[in-house]
Amino acid sequence: MAGQIKMTAAVSRQPNPAGGAHSTAGAAYHKATSMQPSPSLAQRWRGSRNLLPALLFLGLFFFAPLIGLLLRGVLEPVPGLGNYEQLFANSAYSRVLLNTFSVAGLVTLFSLLLGFPLAWVITLVPRGWGRWILNIVLLSMWTSLLARTYSWLVLLQASGVINKALMGMGVIDQPLEMVHNLTGVVIGMSYIMIPFIVLPLQATMQAIDPMVLQAGSICGASPWSNFFRVFLPLCRPGLFSGGLMVFVMSLGYYVTPALLGGAQNMMLPEFIVQQVQSFLNWGLASAAAALLVLITLVLFYFYLKLQPESPVGASNAR
């Protein structure tokens, strides 16, 4: 028995030629592959080369004008930050900024309040009816912006249909002032911005699995609880994207505020046009435009930060 154990141990200590050959070949292969460039690095380089046209386009048509805008804002009429100081120190200019942000916030709020139920109806009704409703919503986008704004000017004026209808029903005794003020601007812009809320919201609602809502009902959730604790959180991506789009577009809108608001209720885009066309003050206009671009970039960054699937949100989650 002891002899058998010794023989077994001796055999186990003998080198295995096949195993040695395999290990030697593996080492040689590993050495050879380590000296070769990684395929992933090569693919990344090819991918970065494909990005060069896009980067060139952005550099020529976005970054170069933006740099010129920033330089004009700090160099004209005299070098310094005087233009930016005027925007915040002058009470008239501060009023323009306040009008811009208040109108953009109200338009975003009313567009969400009106667009959410409309997107929900499009999702709930049969597909044929939903397609018709969606086409009607899109039809307003295909109509001329100037024509839509002028139609609201006709509807909201003192002798317009809305005031006549309210006076005929006895709701008001005299016409309401709804044009040449911020009220008309908010009404007209909310109507124009509703499609930009409906489209992302309807796509988000369409992607929600009905079984999730059914599971909430089976677990004992009331309809209100199911809506606020299940359905509404699932709609958050559409709410964020649509709300951000409307807010940013409202900050830079020109035609509707110019026609419905008037000179006494000026917003930042009208202010920029006035500084360029009437006063030839390119420095102050550039500073105001740069402020708009900066606000847009900051809002877009926070939007990416709140979206977990974006690179910024994913890095924060990690």
GROMACS .gro file of C-alpha atoms in nm:
model
  318
    1MET     CA    1   0.000   0.000   0.000
    2ALA     CA    2   0.286   0.234   0.092
    3GLY     CA    3   0.457   0.147  -0.238
    4GLN     CA    4   0.146   0.237  -0.433
    5ILE     CA    5   0.127   0.575  -0.261
    6LYS     CA    6   0.492   0.649  -0.340
    7MET     CA    7   0.447   0.553  -0.705
    8THR     CA    8   0.137   0.774  -0.733
    9ALA     CA    9   0.321   1.067  -0.582
   10ALA     CA   10   0.613   1.016  -0.818
   11VAL     CA   11   0.383   1.004  -1.117
   12SER     CA   12   0.205   1.321  -1.007
   13ARG     CA   13   0.539   1.500  -0.975
   14GLN     CA   14   0.636   1.416  -1.335
   15PRO     CA   15   0.583   1.705  -1.582
   16ASN     CA   16   0.296   1.676  -1.825
   17PRO     CA   17   0.434   1.740  -2.174
   18ALA     CA   18   0.093   1.823  -2.320
   19GLY     CA   19   0.009   2.066  -2.040
   20GLY     CA   20   0.347   2.233  -2.074
   21ALA     CA   21   0.300   2.272  -2.447
   22HIS     CA   22  -0.045   2.426  -2.395
   23SER     CA   23   0.083   2.670  -2.133
   24THR     CA   24   0.379   2.769  -2.351
   25ALA     CA   25   0.151   2.827  -2.651
   26GLY     CA   26  -0.091   3.027  -2.435
   27ALA     CA   27   0.190   3.247  -2.307
   28ALA     CA   28   0.320   3.305  -2.659
   29TYR     CA   29  -0.030   3.391  -2.785
   30HIS     CA   30  -0.089   3.629  -2.494
   31LYS     CA   31   0.245   3.799  -2.561
   32ALA     CA   32   0.168   3.832  -2.931
   33THR     CA   33  -0.182   3.971  -2.875
   34SER     CA   34  -0.062   4.214  -2.610
   35MET     CA   35   0.181   4.365  -2.860
   36GLN     CA   36  -0.099   4.416  -3.118
   37PRO     CA   37  -0.329   4.723  -3.095
   38SER     CA   38  -0.658   4.658  -2.916
   39PRO     CA   39  -0.957   4.623  -3.151
   40SER     CA   40  -1.166   4.837  -2.921
   41LEU     CA   41  -0.915   5.122  -2.943
   42ALA     CA   42  -0.912   5.094  -3.321
   43GLN     CA   43  -1.290   5.101  -3.330
   44ARG     CA   44  -1.292   5.406  -3.103
   45TRP     CA   45  -1.049   5.585  -3.332
   46ARG     CA   46  -1.262   5.507  -3.635
   47GLY     CA   47  -1.569   5.627  -3.448
   48SER     CA   48  -1.398   5.951  -3.348
   49ARG     CA   49  -1.295   6.009  -3.710
   50ASN     CA   50  -1.661   5.976  -3.808
   51LEU     CA   51  -1.743   6.252  -3.560
   52LEU     CA   52  -1.508   6.501  -3.725
   53PRO     CA   53  -1.767   6.639  -3.975
   54ALA     CA   54  -2.019   6.692  -3.695
   55LEU     CA   55  -1.759   6.859  -3.474
   56LEU     CA   56  -1.651   7.080  -3.764
   57PHE     CA   57  -2.012   7.179  -3.830
   58LEU     CA   58  -2.067   7.264  -3.461
   59GLY     CA   59  -1.743   7.458  -3.446
   60LEU     CA   60  -1.823   7.671  -3.751
   61PHE     CA   61  -2.193   7.734  -3.696
   62PHE     CA   62  -2.232   7.721  -3.316
   63PHE     CA   63  -1.910   7.772  -3.121
   64ALA     CA   64  -1.758   8.037  -3.349
   65PRO     CA   65  -2.071   8.261  -3.343
   66LEU     CA   66  -2.105   8.200  -2.969
   67ILE     CA   67  -1.746   8.309  -2.907
   68GLY     CA   68  -1.804   8.617  -3.123
   69LEU     CA   69  -2.119   8.692  -2.923
   70LEU     CA   70  -1.935   8.665  -2.593
   71LEU     CA   71  -1.650   8.883  -2.716
   72ARG     CA   72  -1.885   9.154  -2.839
   73GLY     CA   73  -2.065   9.152  -2.506
   74VAL     CA   74  -1.745   9.231  -2.316
   75LEU     CA   75  -1.560   9.446  -2.572
   76GLU     CA   76  -1.826   9.687  -2.705
   77PRO     CA   77  -1.857   9.978  -2.656
   78VAL     CA   78  -1.572   9.960  -2.400
   79PRO     CA   79  -1.395   9.648  -2.265
   80GLY     CA   80  -1.540   9.517  -1.941
   81LEU     CA   81  -1.857   9.373  -1.792
   82GLY     CA   82  -2.053   9.696  -1.813
   83ASN     CA   83  -2.317   9.550  -2.046
   84TYR     CA   84  -2.396   9.266  -1.808
   85GLU     CA   85  -2.403   9.510  -1.518
   86GLN     CA   86  -2.658   9.723  -1.701
   87LEU     CA   87  -2.885   9.423  -1.758
   88PHE     CA   88  -2.921   9.364  -1.385
   89ALA     CA   89  -2.869   9.713  -1.241
   90ASN     CA   90  -3.103   9.910  -1.467
   91SER     CA   91  -3.463   9.879  -1.345
   92ALA     CA   92  -3.607   9.889  -1.699
   93TYR     CA   93  -3.379   9.609  -1.814
   94SER     CA   94  -3.450   9.409  -1.499
   95ARG     CA   95  -3.820   9.441  -1.579
   96VAL     CA   96  -3.752   9.291  -1.921
   97LEU     CA   97  -3.578   8.992  -1.759
   98LEU     CA   98  -3.865   8.952  -1.511
   99ASN     CA   99  -4.122   8.960  -1.792
  100THR     CA  100  -3.925   8.700  -1.988
  101PHE     CA  101  -3.894   8.447  -1.706
  102SER     CA  102  -4.246   8.497  -1.570
  103VAL     CA  103  -4.405   8.453  -1.913
  104ALA     CA  104  -4.190   8.148  -1.987
  105GLY     CA  105  -4.285   7.991  -1.654
  106LEU     CA  106  -4.658   8.059  -1.694
  107VAL     CA  107  -4.660   7.935  -2.054
  108THR     CA  108  -4.487   7.614  -1.946
  109LEU     CA  109  -4.734   7.563  -1.661
  110PHE     CA  110  -5.047   7.621  -1.872
  111SER     CA  111  -4.910   7.413  -2.159
  112LEU     CA  112  -4.853   7.122  -1.921
  113LEU     CA  113  -5.199   7.159  -1.765
  114LEU     CA  114  -5.367   7.162  -2.107
  115GLY     CA  115  -5.136   6.924  -2.290
  116PHE     CA  116  -5.132   6.645  -2.031
  117PRO     CA  117  -5.505   6.557  -2.051
  118LEU     CA  118  -5.495   6.593  -2.429
  119ALA     CA  119  -5.206   6.347  -2.455
  120TRP     CA  120  -5.387   6.115  -2.215
  121VAL     CA  121  -5.703   6.122  -2.428
  122ILE     CA  122  -5.499   6.043  -2.741
  123THR     CA  123  -5.350   5.744  -2.560
  124LEU     CA  124  -5.679   5.610  -2.419
  125VAL     CA  125  -5.909   5.637  -2.721
  126PRO     CA  126  -5.896   5.379  -3.002
  127ARG     CA  127  -5.600   5.416  -3.235
  128GLY     CA  128  -5.802   5.557  -3.524
  129TRP     CA  129  -5.955   5.833  -3.314
  130GLY     CA  130  -5.622   5.901  -3.146
  131ARG     CA  131  -5.456   5.946  -3.484
  132TRP     CA  132  -5.722   6.196  -3.587
  133ILE     CA  133  -5.681   6.398  -3.266
  134LEU     CA  134  -5.303   6.392  -3.302
  135ASN     CA  135  -5.330   6.513  -3.662
  136ILE     CA  136  -5.548   6.803  -3.548
  137VAL     CA  137  -5.283   6.894  -3.289
  138LEU     CA  138  -5.011   6.873  -3.553
  139LEU     CA  139  -5.218   7.083  -3.794
  140SER     CA  140  -5.168   7.384  -3.567
  141MET     CA  141  -4.791   7.337  -3.598
  142TRP     CA  142  -4.812   7.335  -3.978
  143THR     CA  143  -5.004   7.665  -3.984
  144SER     CA  144  -4.808   7.988  -4.015
  145LEU     CA  145  -4.698   8.126  -3.679
  146LEU     CA  146  -4.782   8.479  -3.787
  147ALA     CA  147  -5.133   8.373  -3.891
  148ARG     CA  148  -5.195   8.195  -3.560
  149THR     CA  149  -5.072   8.493  -3.359
  150TYR     CA  150  -5.281   8.739  -3.559
  151SER     CA  151  -5.590   8.520  -3.513
  152TRP     CA  152  -5.543   8.545  -3.135
  153LEU     CA  153  -5.507   8.921  -3.172
  154VAL     CA  154  -5.847   8.929  -3.342
  155LEU     CA  155  -6.006   8.696  -3.086
  156LEU     CA  156  -5.873   8.870  -2.775
  157GLN     CA  157  -5.927   9.234  -2.870
  158ALA     CA  158  -6.200   9.443  -2.706
  159SER     CA  159  -6.442   9.385  -2.995
  160GLY     CA  160  -6.334   9.025  -3.043
  161VAL     CA  161  -6.538   8.707  -3.020
  162ILE     CA  162  -6.428   8.617  -2.666
  163ASN     CA  163  -6.523   8.951  -2.511
  164LYS     CA  164  -6.854   8.957  -2.699
  165ALA     CA  165  -6.938   8.606  -2.583
  166LEU     CA  166  -6.855   8.684  -2.220
  167MET     CA  167  -7.059   9.003  -2.229
  168GLY     CA  168  -7.349   8.823  -2.399
  169MET     CA  169  -7.354   8.560  -2.120
  170GLY     CA  170  -7.345   8.832  -1.856
  171VAL     CA  171  -7.011   8.724  -1.715
  172ILE     CA  172  -6.854   9.069  -1.763
  173ASP     CA  173  -6.997   9.419  -1.801
  174GLN     CA  174  -6.715   9.569  -2.008
  175PRO     CA  175  -6.452   9.420  -2.237
  176LEU     CA  176  -6.142   9.271  -2.079
  177GLU     CA  177  -5.802   9.404  -2.177
  178MET     CA  178  -5.636   9.090  -2.316
  179VAL     CA  179  -5.410   9.234  -2.585
  180HIS     CA  180  -5.102   9.455  -2.562
  181ASN     CA  181  -5.028   9.305  -2.221
  182LEU     CA  182  -4.876   8.989  -2.077
  183THR     CA  183  -5.217   8.820  -2.050
  184GLY     CA  184  -5.251   8.797  -2.426
  185VAL     CA  185  -4.889   8.686  -2.458
  186VAL     CA  186  -4.943   8.397  -2.216
  187ILE     CA  187  -5.268   8.290  -2.385
  188GLY     CA  188  -5.126   8.301  -2.737
  189MET     CA  189  -4.798   8.132  -2.651
  190SER     CA  190  -4.967   7.859  -2.445
  191TYR     CA  191  -5.179   7.767  -2.746
  192ILE     CA  192  -4.871   7.761  -2.971
  193MET     CA  193  -4.667   7.550  -2.727
  194ILE     CA  194  -4.926   7.280  -2.654
  195PRO     CA  195  -4.811   7.049  -2.941
  196PHE     CA  196  -4.457   7.051  -2.804
  197ILE     CA  197  -4.597   6.912  -2.477
  198VAL     CA  198  -4.838   6.665  -2.635
  199LEU     CA  199  -4.587   6.490  -2.862
  200PRO     CA  200  -4.331   6.377  -2.599
  201LEU     CA  201  -4.601   6.309  -2.341
  202GLN     CA  202  -4.808   6.096  -2.577
  203ALA     CA  203  -4.500   5.893  -2.673
  204THR     CA  204  -4.418   5.839  -2.305
  205MET     CA  205  -4.774   5.738  -2.217
  206GLN     CA  206  -4.790   5.504  -2.516
  207ALA     CA  207  -4.481   5.321  -2.389
  208ILE     CA  208  -4.629   5.254  -2.042
  209ASP     CA  209  -4.735   4.892  -2.001
  210PRO     CA  210  -5.107   4.877  -1.907
  211MET     CA  211  -5.031   4.573  -1.692
  212VAL     CA  212  -4.840   4.799  -1.453
  213LEU     CA  213  -5.152   5.005  -1.385
  214GLN     CA  214  -5.360   4.690  -1.362
  215ALA     CA  215  -5.115   4.547  -1.108
  216GLY     CA  216  -5.155   4.861  -0.898
  217SER     CA  217  -5.533   4.820  -0.901
  218ILE     CA  218  -5.503   4.453  -0.807
  219CYS     CA  219  -5.281   4.547  -0.513
  220GLY     CA  220  -5.560   4.767  -0.378
  221ALA     CA  221  -5.462   5.111  -0.505
  222SER     CA  222  -5.747   5.352  -0.562
  223PRO     CA  223  -5.777   5.522  -0.903
  224TRP     CA  224  -5.635   5.845  -0.761
  225SER     CA  225  -5.349   5.664  -0.589
  226ASN     CA  226  -5.281   5.463  -0.904
  227PHE     CA  227  -5.266   5.784  -1.105
  228PHE     CA  228  -5.044   5.987  -0.872
  229ARG     CA  229  -4.815   5.707  -0.747
  230VAL     CA  230  -4.786   5.487  -1.058
  231PHE     CA  231  -4.893   5.660  -1.379
  232LEU     CA  232  -4.765   6.014  -1.313
  233PRO     CA  233  -4.411   5.907  -1.210
  234LEU     CA  234  -4.388   5.696  -1.526
  235CYS     CA  235  -4.475   6.007  -1.730
  236ARG     CA  236  -4.188   6.204  -1.576
  237PRO     CA  237  -3.950   6.175  -1.878
  238GLY     CA  238  -4.213   6.320  -2.110
  239LEU     CA  239  -4.300   6.593  -1.861
  240PHE     CA  240  -3.935   6.692  -1.819
  241SER     CA  241  -3.850   6.691  -2.189
  242GLY     CA  242  -4.168   6.869  -2.297
  243GLY     CA  243  -4.154   7.123  -2.014
  244LEU     CA  244  -3.790   7.205  -2.080
  245MET     CA  245  -3.853   7.241  -2.454
  246VAL     CA  246  -4.145   7.478  -2.397
  247PHE     CA  247  -3.961   7.685  -2.136
  248VAL     CA  248  -3.650   7.729  -2.351
  249MET     CA  249  -3.854   7.810  -2.663
  250SER     CA  250  -4.063   8.060  -2.465
  251LEU     CA  251  -3.749   8.241  -2.350
  252GLY     CA  252  -3.650   8.310  -2.711
  253TYR     CA  253  -3.991   8.368  -2.871
  254TYR     CA  254  -4.030   8.692  -3.063
  255VAL     CA  255  -4.332   8.711  -3.297
  256THR     CA  256  -4.611   8.637  -3.048
  257PRO     CA  257  -4.487   8.869  -2.768
  258ALA     CA  258  -4.422   9.145  -3.021
  259LEU     CA  259  -4.779   9.133  -3.159
  260LEU     CA  260  -4.975   9.055  -2.843
  261GLY     CA  261  -4.757   9.221  -2.581
  262GLY     CA  262  -4.655   9.559  -2.712
  263ALA     CA  263  -4.367   9.789  -2.622
  264GLN     CA  264  -4.473   9.832  -2.259
  265ASN     CA  265  -4.443   9.459  -2.187
  266MET     CA  266  -4.119   9.383  -2.365
  267MET     CA  267  -3.943   9.047  -2.340
  268LEU     CA  268  -3.576   8.969  -2.393
  269PRO     CA  269  -3.595   8.882  -2.769
  270GLU     CA  270  -3.777   9.210  -2.840
  271PHE     CA  271  -3.521   9.393  -2.628
  272ILE     CA  272  -3.235   9.244  -2.833
  273VAL     CA  273  -3.399   9.345  -3.162
  274GLN     CA  274  -3.463   9.696  -3.029
  275GLN     CA  275  -3.102   9.741  -2.918
  276VAL     CA  276  -2.973   9.633  -3.260
  277GLN     CA  277  -3.221   9.805  -3.492
  278SER     CA  278  -3.305  10.124  -3.302
  279PHE     CA  279  -2.996  10.202  -3.093
  280LEU     CA  280  -2.721  10.003  -3.272
  281ASN     CA  281  -2.604   9.892  -2.927
  282TRP     CA  282  -2.441   9.566  -3.031
  283GLY     CA  283  -2.262   9.520  -2.700
  284LEU     CA  284  -2.576   9.522  -2.485
  285ALA     CA  285  -2.765   9.311  -2.739
  286SER     CA  286  -2.481   9.057  -2.743
  287ALA     CA  287  -2.476   9.043  -2.363
  288ALA     CA  288  -2.853   8.979  -2.353
  289ALA     CA  289  -2.826   8.709  -2.621
  290ALA     CA  290  -2.532   8.546  -2.441
  291LEU     CA  291  -2.741   8.542  -2.124
  292LEU     CA  292  -3.017   8.357  -2.308
  293VAL     CA  293  -2.770   8.099  -2.442
  294LEU     CA  294  -2.616   8.051  -2.097
  295ILE     CA  295  -2.956   7.994  -1.937
  296THR     CA  296  -3.043   7.740  -2.206
  297LEU     CA  297  -2.719   7.547  -2.153
  298VAL     CA  298  -2.766   7.542  -1.774
  299LEU     CA  299  -3.123   7.416  -1.807
  300PHE     CA  300  -3.015   7.149  -2.053
  301TYR     CA  301  -2.740   7.034  -1.814
  302PHE     CA  302  -2.988   6.996  -1.528
  303TYR     CA  303  -3.224   6.809  -1.760
  304LEU     CA  304  -2.946   6.562  -1.843
  305LYS     CA  305  -2.863   6.533  -1.475
  306LEU     CA  306  -3.221   6.434  -1.393
  307GLN     CA  307  -3.237   6.172  -1.669
  308PRO     CA  308  -3.073   5.847  -1.548
  309GLU     CA  309  -3.021   5.713  -1.901
  310SER     CA  310  -2.816   6.017  -2.009
  311PRO     CA  311  -2.435   6.019  -1.970
  312VAL     CA  312  -2.450   6.295  -1.709
  313GLY     CA  313  -2.726   6.126  -1.510
  314ALA     CA  314  -2.558   5.785  -1.532
  315SER     CA  315  -2.226   5.922  -1.406
  316ASN     CA  316  -2.402   6.087  -1.112
  317ALA     CA  317  -2.587   5.765  -1.034
  318ARG     CA  318  -2.258   5.575  -1.023
   0.00000   0.00000   0.00000
